[in-house]
Coordinates of C-alpha atoms in Angstrom, one line a residue:
Chain A
M17 CA 0.3 0.1 -0.2
S18 CA 1.3 3.6 0.8
D19 CA 5.0 4.1 1.0
H20 CA 4.4 6.8 4.1
E21 CA 3.1 6.0 7.5
Y22 CA -0.2 7.6 8.1
V23 CA -1.1 8.6 11.5
P24 CA -4.7 10.1 12.0
K25 CA -4.8 13.5 13.8
S26 CA -7.4 13.3 16.3
K27 CA -7.4 10.6 19.1
F28 CA -10.6 9.0 18.4
G29 CA -9.2 8.3 14.4
K30 CA -6.4 6.8 16.1
W31 CA -7.8 4.9 18.2
F32 CA -9.9 3.2 15.3
N33 CA -7.5 3.2 12.8
D34 CA -5.2 1.0 15.3
R35 CA -8.3 -1.5 15.0
L36 CA -9.5 -1.2 11.5
P37 CA -7.3 0.8 9.4
L38 CA -10.1 2.4 6.9
L39 CA -8.6 5.9 7.6
T40 CA -5.1 4.5 6.2
L41 CA -7.2 3.2 3.1
A42 CA -8.5 6.4 2.9
S43 CA -5.3 8.4 3.1
H44 CA -3.5 6.2 0.5
L45 CA -6.6 6.3 -2.0
T46 CA -6.4 10.2 -1.7
D47 CA -2.7 10.5 -2.0
Y48 CA -2.3 7.6 -4.5
P49 CA 0.6 8.8 -6.8
T50 CA -0.8 9.0 -10.5
P51 CA 1.1 9.9 -13.5
K52 CA 0.5 13.6 -14.5
N53 CA 0.1 13.1 -18.4
L54 CA -2.9 11.1 -17.6
N55 CA -5.6 12.3 -21.0
Y56 CA -9.3 12.4 -20.7
W57 CA -9.2 8.3 -22.1
W58 CA -8.3 7.6 -18.4
T59 CA -11.4 9.0 -17.1
F60 CA -13.3 6.3 -17.8
G61 CA -12.5 4.0 -14.7
G62 CA -14.0 6.7 -12.7
I63 CA -16.9 6.6 -15.0
L64 CA -17.4 2.6 -15.1
S65 CA -18.0 2.9 -11.0
F66 CA -20.8 5.4 -11.2
C67 CA -22.4 3.5 -14.2
L68 CA -22.2 0.0 -12.2
I69 CA -23.5 2.4 -8.7
I70 CA -26.1 3.8 -11.3
Q71 CA -27.3 0.4 -12.1
I72 CA -27.1 -1.0 -8.8
V73 CA -29.5 1.9 -7.3
T74 CA -32.0 1.9 -10.2
G75 CA -32.4 -2.3 -10.0
L76 CA -32.8 -1.9 -6.5
T77 CA -35.8 0.4 -7.0
L78 CA -37.1 -1.8 -10.2
A79 CA -37.2 -4.9 -8.9
M80 CA -39.4 -3.0 -5.8
H81 CA -42.0 -3.6 -8.2
Y82 CA -41.1 -5.9 -11.1
I83 CA -42.7 -9.5 -10.4
A84 CA -40.5 -11.9 -11.7
H85 CA -43.2 -14.5 -13.7
A86 CA -44.2 -15.3 -17.2
D87 CA -47.9 -14.1 -16.8
L88 CA -47.0 -11.2 -15.0
A89 CA -43.5 -9.9 -15.9
F90 CA -44.5 -7.8 -19.2
E91 CA -47.7 -6.2 -17.5
S92 CA -45.5 -5.4 -14.3
V93 CA -43.0 -3.5 -16.5
E94 CA -45.7 -1.5 -18.1
H95 CA -46.9 -1.0 -14.4
I96 CA -43.4 0.3 -13.9
M97 CA -43.9 2.8 -17.1
R98 CA -47.2 4.0 -16.4
D99 CA -47.9 4.2 -12.2
V100 CA -45.2 4.5 -10.4
N101 CA -44.1 7.3 -9.3
Y102 CA -41.0 8.2 -11.6
G103 CA -41.0 4.6 -12.9
W104 CA -40.4 5.6 -16.2
L105 CA -37.5 7.8 -15.3
I106 CA -35.7 4.8 -13.3
R107 CA -36.5 2.1 -15.7
Y108 CA -35.1 4.5 -18.4
V109 CA -32.0 5.2 -16.7
H110 CA -31.5 1.3 -15.9
A111 CA -32.1 0.4 -19.7
N112 CA -30.3 3.1 -21.1
G113 CA -27.4 2.6 -18.1
A114 CA -26.4 -0.9 -19.4
S115 CA -26.0 0.8 -23.1
M116 CA -24.1 3.3 -21.4
F117 CA -22.4 1.1 -19.3
F118 CA -20.9 -1.0 -22.4
L119 CA -20.0 2.3 -23.9
A120 CA -17.8 3.3 -21.4
V121 CA -16.1 -0.1 -21.2
Y122 CA -15.6 -0.1 -24.8
I123 CA -13.8 2.8 -24.7
H124 CA -12.0 1.6 -21.5
I125 CA -10.9 -1.8 -23.1
F126 CA -9.8 0.3 -26.2
R127 CA -8.0 3.0 -24.4
S128 CA -6.0 -0.1 -22.8
L129 CA -5.1 -1.8 -26.2
F130 CA -3.7 1.3 -27.6
Y131 CA -1.4 2.4 -24.6
G132 CA -0.6 -1.4 -24.0
S133 CA -2.1 -1.3 -20.6
Y134 CA -2.3 -4.8 -20.2
K135 CA 1.1 -5.8 -20.5
S136 CA 3.5 -6.7 -17.9
P137 CA 3.3 -5.4 -15.1
R138 CA -0.5 -5.3 -15.1
E139 CA -1.9 -8.7 -16.7
I140 CA -3.6 -9.4 -13.5
I141 CA -6.0 -6.5 -13.7
W142 CA -6.4 -7.2 -17.8
I143 CA -7.6 -10.5 -16.8
I144 CA -9.8 -9.3 -14.0
G145 CA -10.9 -6.6 -16.4
I146 CA -12.0 -9.5 -19.1
I147 CA -14.1 -11.3 -16.4
I148 CA -15.8 -7.9 -15.4
Y149 CA -16.9 -7.9 -18.9
L150 CA -18.0 -11.4 -19.1
L151 CA -20.2 -10.6 -16.0
M152 CA -21.4 -7.6 -17.4
M153 CA -22.7 -9.7 -21.2
A154 CA -24.5 -12.2 -18.8
A155 CA -25.8 -9.4 -16.8
A156 CA -26.9 -7.5 -19.5
F157 CA -28.3 -10.5 -21.1
M158 CA -30.4 -11.7 -18.0
G159 CA -31.8 -8.2 -17.8
Y160 CA -32.7 -7.8 -21.5
V161 CA -35.1 -10.9 -20.5
L162 CA -36.9 -9.4 -17.3
P163 CA -39.2 -7.5 -19.5
W164 CA -40.9 -10.6 -21.1
G165 CA -41.0 -9.4 -24.5
Q166 CA -40.8 -10.7 -27.9
M167 CA -37.0 -10.3 -28.0
S168 CA -36.3 -11.3 -24.5
F169 CA -38.3 -14.3 -25.0
W170 CA -36.3 -15.0 -28.1
G171 CA -32.9 -13.6 -27.6
A172 CA -33.1 -16.1 -24.4
T173 CA -33.8 -19.2 -26.3
V174 CA -31.1 -18.4 -29.3
I175 CA -28.1 -17.8 -26.7
T176 CA -29.1 -20.4 -23.9
N177 CA -29.5 -22.6 -27.0
L178 CA -25.6 -22.1 -27.8
F179 CA -25.2 -24.5 -25.3
S180 CA -27.0 -27.1 -27.5
A181 CA -23.8 -27.2 -29.7
I182 CA -22.0 -29.1 -26.8
P183 CA -21.8 -32.5 -28.3
L184 CA -23.9 -35.3 -26.0
V185 CA -24.6 -33.2 -23.2
G186 CA -25.6 -30.1 -24.9
E187 CA -29.3 -30.8 -24.9
G188 CA -29.3 -31.8 -21.1
I189 CA -27.4 -28.8 -20.2
V190 CA -30.3 -26.9 -22.0
N191 CA -32.9 -28.4 -20.5
W192 CA -31.2 -27.8 -17.0
L193 CA -30.5 -24.1 -17.9
W194 CA -34.1 -23.4 -18.3
G195 CA -35.7 -25.7 -16.0
G196 CA -37.8 -27.4 -18.6
Y197 CA -38.2 -27.8 -22.0
S198 CA -38.3 -24.6 -23.2
V199 CA -37.8 -21.2 -22.0
D200 CA -40.7 -20.6 -19.4
N201 CA -41.4 -19.6 -16.0
P202 CA -38.7 -21.3 -14.3
T203 CA -36.0 -19.8 -16.5
L204 CA -37.6 -16.0 -16.0
T205 CA -37.3 -16.6 -12.3
R206 CA -33.4 -18.0 -12.3
F207 CA -32.3 -15.3 -14.6
F208 CA -34.1 -12.5 -12.3
T209 CA -32.1 -14.1 -9.5
L210 CA -28.6 -14.1 -11.4
H211 CA -29.2 -10.8 -12.8
Y212 CA -30.0 -9.3 -9.0
L213 CA -26.4 -11.2 -7.9
I214 CA -24.1 -10.8 -10.7
P215 CA -23.4 -6.8 -10.2
F216 CA -22.4 -7.8 -6.3
L217 CA -20.0 -10.1 -8.0
I218 CA -18.9 -7.2 -10.6
L219 CA -18.6 -4.7 -7.5
G220 CA -16.3 -7.3 -5.6
L221 CA -14.3 -7.8 -8.9
V222 CA -13.9 -3.6 -9.3
V223 CA -12.5 -4.0 -5.9
L224 CA -9.8 -6.4 -6.8
H225 CA -9.5 -4.4 -9.9
I226 CA -8.6 -1.2 -8.2
W227 CA -6.5 -3.3 -6.0
A228 CA -4.2 -5.1 -8.2
L229 CA -3.9 -1.0 -10.2
H230 CA -2.7 0.1 -7.2
I231 CA -0.1 -2.5 -6.9
P232 CA 2.0 -1.3 -10.0
G233 CA 0.4 1.9 -10.4
N234 CA -1.2 3.6 -13.8
N235 CA -0.1 3.3 -16.9
N236 CA 0.2 6.2 -18.7
P237 CA 0.2 7.7 -22.4
V238 CA 4.0 7.7 -22.9
G239 CA 3.7 3.9 -21.5
I240 CA 7.0 4.2 -19.4
D241 CA 7.4 3.6 -15.9
V242 CA 7.1 6.5 -13.2
K243 CA 9.3 6.7 -10.1
K244 CA 6.8 7.2 -7.7
P245 CA 5.9 9.6 -5.5
S246 CA 8.2 11.9 -8.1
K247 CA 8.1 14.6 -10.2
D248 CA 6.4 12.6 -12.3
T249 CA 3.3 11.9 -10.5
V250 CA 0.4 14.1 -8.7
P251 CA -1.4 13.2 -5.7
F252 CA -5.4 11.2 -6.7
H253 CA -6.8 13.9 -4.8
P254 CA -7.9 17.0 -5.7
Y255 CA -5.8 16.5 -9.6
I256 CA -7.2 13.2 -10.7
V257 CA -10.9 13.4 -8.8
I258 CA -11.5 16.8 -10.4
K259 CA -10.7 15.9 -13.8
D260 CA -12.8 12.5 -13.7
A261 CA -15.4 14.6 -12.1
F262 CA -15.5 16.8 -15.2
A263 CA -15.3 14.0 -17.8
L264 CA -18.2 12.3 -15.8
L265 CA -20.4 15.7 -16.0
M266 CA -19.8 15.1 -20.1
F267 CA -20.5 11.8 -20.2
M268 CA -23.6 12.3 -18.0
I269 CA -25.0 15.0 -20.6
V270 CA -24.9 12.2 -23.6
F271 CA -26.2 9.6 -20.7
A272 CA -29.3 12.0 -20.3
F273 CA -30.0 12.8 -23.9
F274 CA -30.3 9.3 -24.3
V275 CA -33.0 8.8 -21.1
F276 CA -34.7 11.9 -21.9
Y277 CA -34.8 12.5 -26.0
S278 CA -34.7 9.0 -27.1
P279 CA -35.0 6.5 -24.8
N280 CA -36.0 3.6 -27.2
I281 CA -33.4 4.3 -29.8
L282 CA -31.1 1.5 -28.7
G283 CA -33.8 -0.7 -27.8
H284 CA -36.0 -3.0 -30.1
A285 CA -39.9 -1.9 -30.8
D286 CA -40.8 -5.5 -30.6
N287 CA -39.7 -6.0 -27.3
Y288 CA -42.9 -3.9 -26.5
I289 CA -44.7 -7.0 -27.6
E290 CA -45.5 -9.9 -25.1
A291 CA -44.0 -13.1 -25.2
N292 CA -45.4 -15.3 -27.4
P293 CA -43.5 -19.3 -28.0
M294 CA -45.3 -19.7 -30.7
V295 CA -44.1 -16.9 -33.4
T296 CA -40.5 -15.4 -34.1
P297 CA -40.0 -12.2 -34.3
A298 CA -38.8 -11.9 -38.2
H299 CA -35.5 -10.6 -37.6
I300 CA -33.7 -11.2 -34.2
V301 CA -30.9 -9.0 -33.1
P302 CA -29.2 -8.5 -29.7
E303 CA -28.7 -5.1 -28.2
W304 CA -25.9 -3.2 -29.9
Y305 CA -23.3 -4.1 -27.4
L306 CA -23.3 -7.7 -28.3
L307 CA -23.7 -7.5 -32.1
P308 CA -19.7 -8.2 -32.9
F309 CA -19.8 -11.2 -31.2
Y310 CA -23.4 -12.1 -33.0
A311 CA -21.4 -11.6 -36.3
I312 CA -18.8 -13.4 -35.6
L313 CA -21.3 -16.7 -34.5
R314 CA -23.5 -16.6 -37.6
S315 CA -20.5 -16.0 -39.9
V316 CA -19.1 -20.0 -39.3
P317 CA -21.3 -22.1 -41.3
D318 CA -21.6 -24.9 -38.4
K319 CA -23.3 -24.9 -35.3
L320 CA -20.6 -25.8 -32.8
M321 CA -18.1 -24.0 -34.9
G322 CA -20.0 -20.8 -34.7
V323 CA -20.3 -21.2 -31.0
V324 CA -16.5 -21.8 -30.6
A325 CA -15.6 -18.9 -32.5
M326 CA -17.5 -16.5 -30.7
L327 CA -16.5 -17.7 -27.4
S328 CA -12.7 -17.4 -28.5
A329 CA -13.3 -14.4 -29.8
I330 CA -13.7 -13.1 -26.3
L331 CA -11.4 -15.5 -24.3
I332 CA -8.7 -14.9 -27.0
L333 CA -8.7 -11.1 -25.2
A334 CA -7.7 -12.8 -21.8
A335 CA -4.6 -14.2 -23.5
L336 CA -3.4 -10.8 -25.1
P337 CA -0.7 -10.0 -22.5
W338 CA 1.3 -13.1 -24.1
L339 CA 0.1 -12.7 -27.6
D340 CA 1.3 -9.2 -28.1
T341 CA 5.4 -9.9 -28.1
S342 CA 6.1 -6.0 -28.2
K343 CA 7.9 -4.7 -24.5
I344 CA 7.0 -0.8 -25.5
R345 CA 3.3 0.0 -24.3
S346 CA 2.1 3.0 -25.8
A347 CA 1.2 2.8 -29.3
V348 CA 2.4 6.3 -29.8
F349 CA 5.8 4.7 -30.0
R350 CA 4.8 1.8 -32.3
P351 CA 4.4 2.8 -35.8
L352 CA 2.7 -0.2 -37.1
Y353 CA 0.9 -1.4 -34.3
K354 CA -0.7 2.1 -34.5
Q355 CA -2.1 1.6 -37.8
F356 CA -3.1 -2.2 -37.1
Y357 CA -5.2 -0.6 -34.3
W358 CA -7.6 1.5 -36.0
I359 CA -7.7 -1.2 -38.4
L360 CA -8.7 -3.4 -35.5
L361 CA -11.2 -0.8 -34.4
A362 CA -12.7 -0.2 -37.8
D363 CA -13.0 -4.3 -37.8
V364 CA -14.8 -4.3 -34.7
L365 CA -17.2 -1.9 -35.7
I366 CA -17.8 -3.5 -39.3
L367 CA -18.5 -6.7 -37.3
G368 CA -20.9 -4.4 -35.3
Y369 CA -23.0 -3.1 -38.5
V370 CA -22.9 -6.6 -40.3
G371 CA -24.2 -8.2 -37.1
A372 CA -27.6 -6.1 -37.0
M373 CA -27.7 -6.8 -40.6
P374 CA -29.3 -10.4 -42.5
A375 CA -27.1 -13.0 -42.3
E376 CA -27.0 -13.3 -46.2
G377 CA -25.5 -12.6 -49.4
L378 CA -22.8 -9.4 -49.1
Y379 CA -23.4 -9.0 -45.4
L380 CA -22.4 -12.4 -44.7
L381 CA -19.5 -12.2 -46.7
I382 CA -18.3 -9.2 -45.2
A383 CA -18.9 -10.9 -42.2
R384 CA -17.0 -13.6 -42.8
V385 CA -13.7 -11.1 -43.8
A386 CA -14.1 -9.2 -41.1
T387 CA -14.3 -12.7 -38.6
A388 CA -11.2 -13.9 -39.8
Y389 CA -9.5 -10.4 -39.6
Y390 CA -10.1 -10.2 -35.8
F391 CA -8.1 -13.9 -35.2
I392 CA -5.6 -12.6 -37.8
H393 CA -4.9 -9.5 -35.6
F394 CA -4.5 -11.3 -32.3
L395 CA -3.0 -14.5 -33.1
M396 CA -0.8 -13.6 -36.1
I397 CA 0.0 -10.0 -36.8
L398 CA 0.5 -8.9 -32.8
P399 CA 3.1 -12.1 -31.9
I400 CA 4.8 -11.4 -34.9
L401 CA 4.9 -7.3 -34.5
G402 CA 6.7 -7.3 -31.3
F403 CA 9.7 -8.9 -33.2
K404 CA 9.8 -7.0 -36.5
E405 CA 8.4 -3.8 -35.8
K406 CA 10.8 -0.8 -35.6
T407 CA 9.7 1.5 -32.9
I408 CA 10.7 5.0 -32.1
P409 CA 12.7 5.6 -28.9
L410 CA 11.0 6.1 -25.8
P411 CA 11.7 9.5 -24.0
L412 CA 13.4 9.4 -20.5
S413 CA 10.7 10.0 -18.7
I414 CA 7.1 11.4 -18.6
T415 CA 8.1 14.9 -18.0
E416 CA 10.2 15.1 -21.3
P417 CA 8.1 15.2 -23.8
V418 CA 5.8 18.0 -22.3
L419 CA 9.2 20.0 -21.7
G420 CA 10.8 19.0 -24.9
G421 CA 8.7 18.3 -27.6
F422 CA 6.8 15.4 -28.0
P423 CA 8.4 12.8 -29.1
N424 CA 11.5 14.0 -29.6
A425 CA 13.8 11.9 -30.9
A426 CA 16.7 14.3 -30.9
I427 CA 16.5 15.3 -27.3
V428 CA 16.3 11.7 -25.9
K429 CA 19.4 10.8 -28.7
R430 CA 21.8 13.7 -26.5
K431 CA 20.0 12.9 -23.4
E432 CA 21.3 9.2 -23.9
S433 CA 24.8 10.4 -25.2
L434 CA 25.2 12.8 -22.0
D435 CA 24.0 9.7 -19.8
Chain B
M21 CA 5.9 -41.6 -5.9
S22 CA 8.9 -43.1 -3.2
E23 CA 9.5 -46.4 -2.2
K24 CA 8.4 -45.8 1.6
K25 CA 5.4 -46.8 2.9
P26 CA 2.5 -44.0 3.2
E27 CA 3.2 -42.7 6.9
R28 CA 0.0 -42.8 8.9
R29 CA -0.8 -38.8 8.6
E30 CA -0.5 -39.1 4.7
F31 CA -3.2 -41.7 5.0
L32 CA -5.2 -39.7 7.4
F33 CA -5.5 -36.6 5.4
T34 CA -6.1 -38.4 2.1
A35 CA -9.0 -40.1 3.4
S36 CA -10.2 -37.1 5.3
Y37 CA -10.1 -35.3 1.9
A38 CA -11.8 -38.2 -0.1
V39 CA -14.7 -38.1 2.6
G40 CA -14.9 -34.4 2.8
A41 CA -15.2 -34.4 -1.3
V42 CA -18.1 -36.6 -1.4
G43 CA -19.8 -34.8 1.5
V44 CA -19.4 -31.5 -0.6
G45 CA -20.6 -33.2 -3.7
A46 CA -23.2 -34.9 -1.3
V47 CA -24.2 -31.0 -0.6
V48 CA -24.2 -29.4 -3.5
W49 CA -25.9 -31.6 -5.9
P50 CA -29.1 -30.9 -4.7
L51 CA -28.5 -27.5 -5.4
V52 CA -27.5 -28.2 -8.9
D53 CA -30.4 -30.4 -9.7
Q54 CA -33.1 -28.2 -8.1
M55 CA -32.7 -26.2 -11.7
N56 CA -33.6 -29.1 -13.7
P57 CA -37.2 -29.8 -15.0
D58 CA -39.6 -29.8 -11.9
A59 CA -42.2 -32.5 -11.5
S60 CA -44.8 -30.1 -12.6
V61 CA -43.0 -29.5 -15.8
K62 CA -42.7 -33.4 -16.5
A63 CA -46.3 -33.6 -15.6
L64 CA -47.2 -31.9 -18.9
A65 CA -45.4 -34.4 -21.0
S66 CA -48.5 -35.3 -23.5
T67 CA -51.2 -33.3 -25.4
E68 CA -54.0 -34.4 -27.6
V69 CA -55.3 -32.6 -30.6
D70 CA -58.2 -32.7 -32.6
I71 CA -57.1 -32.7 -36.4
S72 CA -60.2 -33.0 -37.9
S73 CA -60.6 -29.6 -39.3
V74 CA -57.0 -29.5 -40.6
Q75 CA -57.4 -29.2 -44.9
S76 CA -55.0 -30.3 -46.9
G77 CA -51.7 -28.4 -47.3
K78 CA -52.3 -26.6 -44.3
T79 CA -50.5 -26.5 -41.4
I80 CA -51.7 -26.3 -37.5
T81 CA -49.3 -25.2 -34.6
V82 CA -49.7 -26.6 -31.2
L83 CA -48.1 -25.8 -27.8
W84 CA -46.1 -28.9 -26.4
R85 CA -44.0 -29.1 -23.0
G86 CA -44.0 -25.0 -24.3
K87 CA -42.6 -25.6 -27.6
P88 CA -44.3 -25.2 -31.0
V89 CA -45.5 -28.3 -32.7
F90 CA -46.2 -28.4 -36.5
I91 CA -48.8 -30.9 -37.7
K92 CA -49.3 -30.6 -41.5
R93 CA -51.9 -32.1 -44.0
R94 CA -49.4 -32.8 -47.1
T95 CA -50.6 -32.7 -50.3
P96 CA -50.0 -35.3 -52.7
E97 CA -47.4 -33.2 -54.3
E98 CA -45.3 -32.5 -50.9
I99 CA -45.4 -36.2 -50.2
A100 CA -44.0 -37.1 -53.6
E101 CA -41.6 -34.4 -53.4
A102 CA -40.4 -35.5 -50.3
R103 CA -40.5 -39.1 -50.8
A104 CA -38.2 -38.4 -54.3
V105 CA -35.4 -36.7 -52.6
K106 CA -32.0 -38.7 -52.6
M107 CA -30.3 -39.6 -49.4
K108 CA -26.9 -38.3 -50.3
D109 CA -28.6 -34.9 -51.1
L110 CA -29.8 -34.8 -47.4
K111 CA -27.3 -33.2 -44.6
D112 CA -29.1 -35.8 -41.9
P113 CA -29.9 -38.3 -43.9
Q114 CA -33.6 -40.0 -42.8
K115 CA -36.4 -41.1 -45.3
D116 CA -39.5 -39.0 -45.1
E117 CA -41.1 -42.8 -44.6
D118 CA -39.2 -42.7 -41.1
R119 CA -40.4 -39.1 -40.3
A120 CA -44.1 -39.4 -41.1
K121 CA -46.2 -42.3 -39.6
D122 CA -49.1 -41.8 -42.2
P123 CA -47.6 -39.8 -45.1
E124 CA -50.3 -37.6 -45.3
W125 CA -49.5 -36.3 -41.9
L126 CA -46.5 -34.3 -40.6
V127 CA -45.7 -33.8 -37.3
M128 CA -42.5 -32.5 -35.8
V129 CA -41.7 -29.8 -32.9
G130 CA -41.2 -26.4 -34.8
V131 CA -38.2 -25.5 -33.2
C132 CA -35.2 -24.8 -35.8
T133 CA -32.5 -27.4 -34.8
H134 CA -30.1 -24.7 -35.4
L135 CA -31.2 -22.2 -31.9
G136 CA -34.4 -22.6 -31.4
C137 CA -36.5 -20.1 -33.3
V138 CA -39.5 -21.1 -34.9
P139 CA -39.3 -22.0 -38.9
L140 CA -42.0 -20.1 -41.0
N141 CA -44.6 -22.3 -42.9
D142 CA -44.0 -22.8 -46.7
K143 CA -41.4 -20.7 -46.6
G144 CA -37.5 -21.2 -48.3
D145 CA -35.7 -23.0 -51.2
Y146 CA -37.8 -26.3 -50.9
N147 CA -41.5 -25.5 -50.1
G148 CA -40.9 -26.5 -46.4
W149 CA -40.0 -24.3 -43.7
F150 CA -37.7 -21.2 -43.4
C151 CA -35.9 -20.3 -40.3
P152 CA -35.8 -15.9 -40.3
C153 CA -33.1 -16.0 -37.4
H154 CA -30.1 -17.2 -39.1
G155 CA -31.3 -18.9 -42.4
S156 CA -32.3 -22.4 -42.3
H157 CA -34.1 -24.1 -44.9
Y158 CA -36.4 -27.2 -44.4
D159 CA -37.7 -29.4 -46.7
T160 CA -41.7 -30.5 -46.8
S161 CA -40.2 -33.3 -44.8
G162 CA -38.7 -31.0 -42.2
R163 CA -35.7 -32.3 -42.9
I164 CA -32.3 -29.8 -43.0
R165 CA -31.0 -28.8 -46.6
K166 CA -29.5 -25.7 -46.5
G167 CA -28.2 -23.1 -43.6
P168 CA -26.4 -23.4 -40.4
A169 CA -29.1 -26.0 -38.9
P170 CA -27.1 -29.3 -37.9
S171 CA -30.2 -31.9 -38.4
N172 CA -33.7 -32.4 -39.1
M173 CA -36.4 -30.9 -37.3
Q174 CA -37.3 -33.2 -34.1
V175 CA -40.5 -35.9 -34.3
P176 CA -41.8 -36.1 -31.5
K177 CA -43.3 -39.5 -30.0
Y178 CA -46.9 -39.5 -31.3
E179 CA -49.9 -41.7 -32.0
F180 CA -53.4 -41.6 -33.8
V181 CA -55.8 -42.4 -31.0
N182 CA -58.5 -42.2 -33.9
S183 CA -58.5 -40.9 -37.2
N184 CA -59.2 -37.5 -35.5
T185 CA -57.1 -37.0 -32.5
I186 CA -53.2 -37.2 -32.4
K187 CA -51.5 -37.8 -28.9
I188 CA -48.2 -36.0 -28.5
G189 CA -45.9 -37.3 -26.0

């Protein structure tokens, strides 16, 4: 933890802190040395904490009115929308909050990809992050089932049927997940239970994520180690707190725009039709944040292999710290990686787009090429790039680019020759 | 492993772990098994359907175990088409004779074997069914012909109680 010994000022504080060092923890958190060159892409950790709290608070209040029963769920959601005081507001914040949560987490992940934050010594932070991301997807999926509309029902049917691809035991597993022979009331009640549980698991993992972060400290846009505490760092409070708060305000403007001006634009009209096991909607699409993986699933013509490809696309991220062989963290100093980074981002956006389109003709072809490229990026380009790429020399400290041009190779050379 | 005889203490550790593992397993199993289909779900195992009003070429859909079941009264052309297909053209080879007890009546679970959507009647490239979710085409015998689904639509256990009634399950 903190390098310096903290002693509370008041007598009571000292008495308490000797028994439970919460004040030491608070002191560590406020004084936590942070690289002073962090840009706004680093504010999404705080934004994500905010999103989690918003989802938990709105979720708790919705649960006071929601009824998890196949015959009553749809009506109870309409009851929340029409009768419960401010129910419409709480539900719209919760539903759009899920989208905002994913928006922020994707920016957070792509920040990490650009600046190499997943690399040694931060592999565990990264892997915990991937587990949180997986849990977020599970929570979002189960939450989407709860209103028991047509998309809820058929989304649940399609996703749970993914498990039927497992040879021999698949069928048994699916019946076990359903608690029956189709998605029905037992499925709804267990999804509600798990949807309620997962945010608290995420909360616990967030604590571990931050704990693991506070061991090596933050990565930074230059991607070199900082000496802490030193002139390279500033205390978390007030410098980062105020920056995070400003970014959060900007984020809340976007959030509020969706909640108040287009609360249903990210959802599907079909979900305002009550679930009907006899009729499948003409076009089933998951929520926008799952579309790239849905595109990968559909691009493979074989059932089992499609499921394997989709899961691999997520799990491959956990191996990223070892697939990327380059020792240089920040893409700023990796001219080739920087280009491949933007291609990957475009590739994921394309996958998202074709995931929303029908799986046929040109869309299917594009989805297949984009799926192949996704895996090529992680399994071939990244491992080879670490050996082949000619990187730009790193500055000696994070202060140097600020004072002496950015990144000024000439100054670096001169400094090196002086050393 | 070393040649020396296991110590008394090692034996006790191993035995304790083994008993502990059995105990944990015995406690965990009820917690896992409670999620399996319960007695009330299993009790809804069969349903009887009156088919007297179904016209030739028409399909009715009934709910059995929460799933739609298609009952189609096939036209002679559709039967002929289903029977003319060569086995080598099929992804999941199965004779039409093995799928329909009475050639006029095709009874099958109306669930796409890909990811569980309900296929649409009289659609697709083979005049049978088409699944709108991921584009699987089925023929007039409900056999998979094209698309990601791995197998034919499942034929449930059923019997003709009399000429007007089918009992599914």
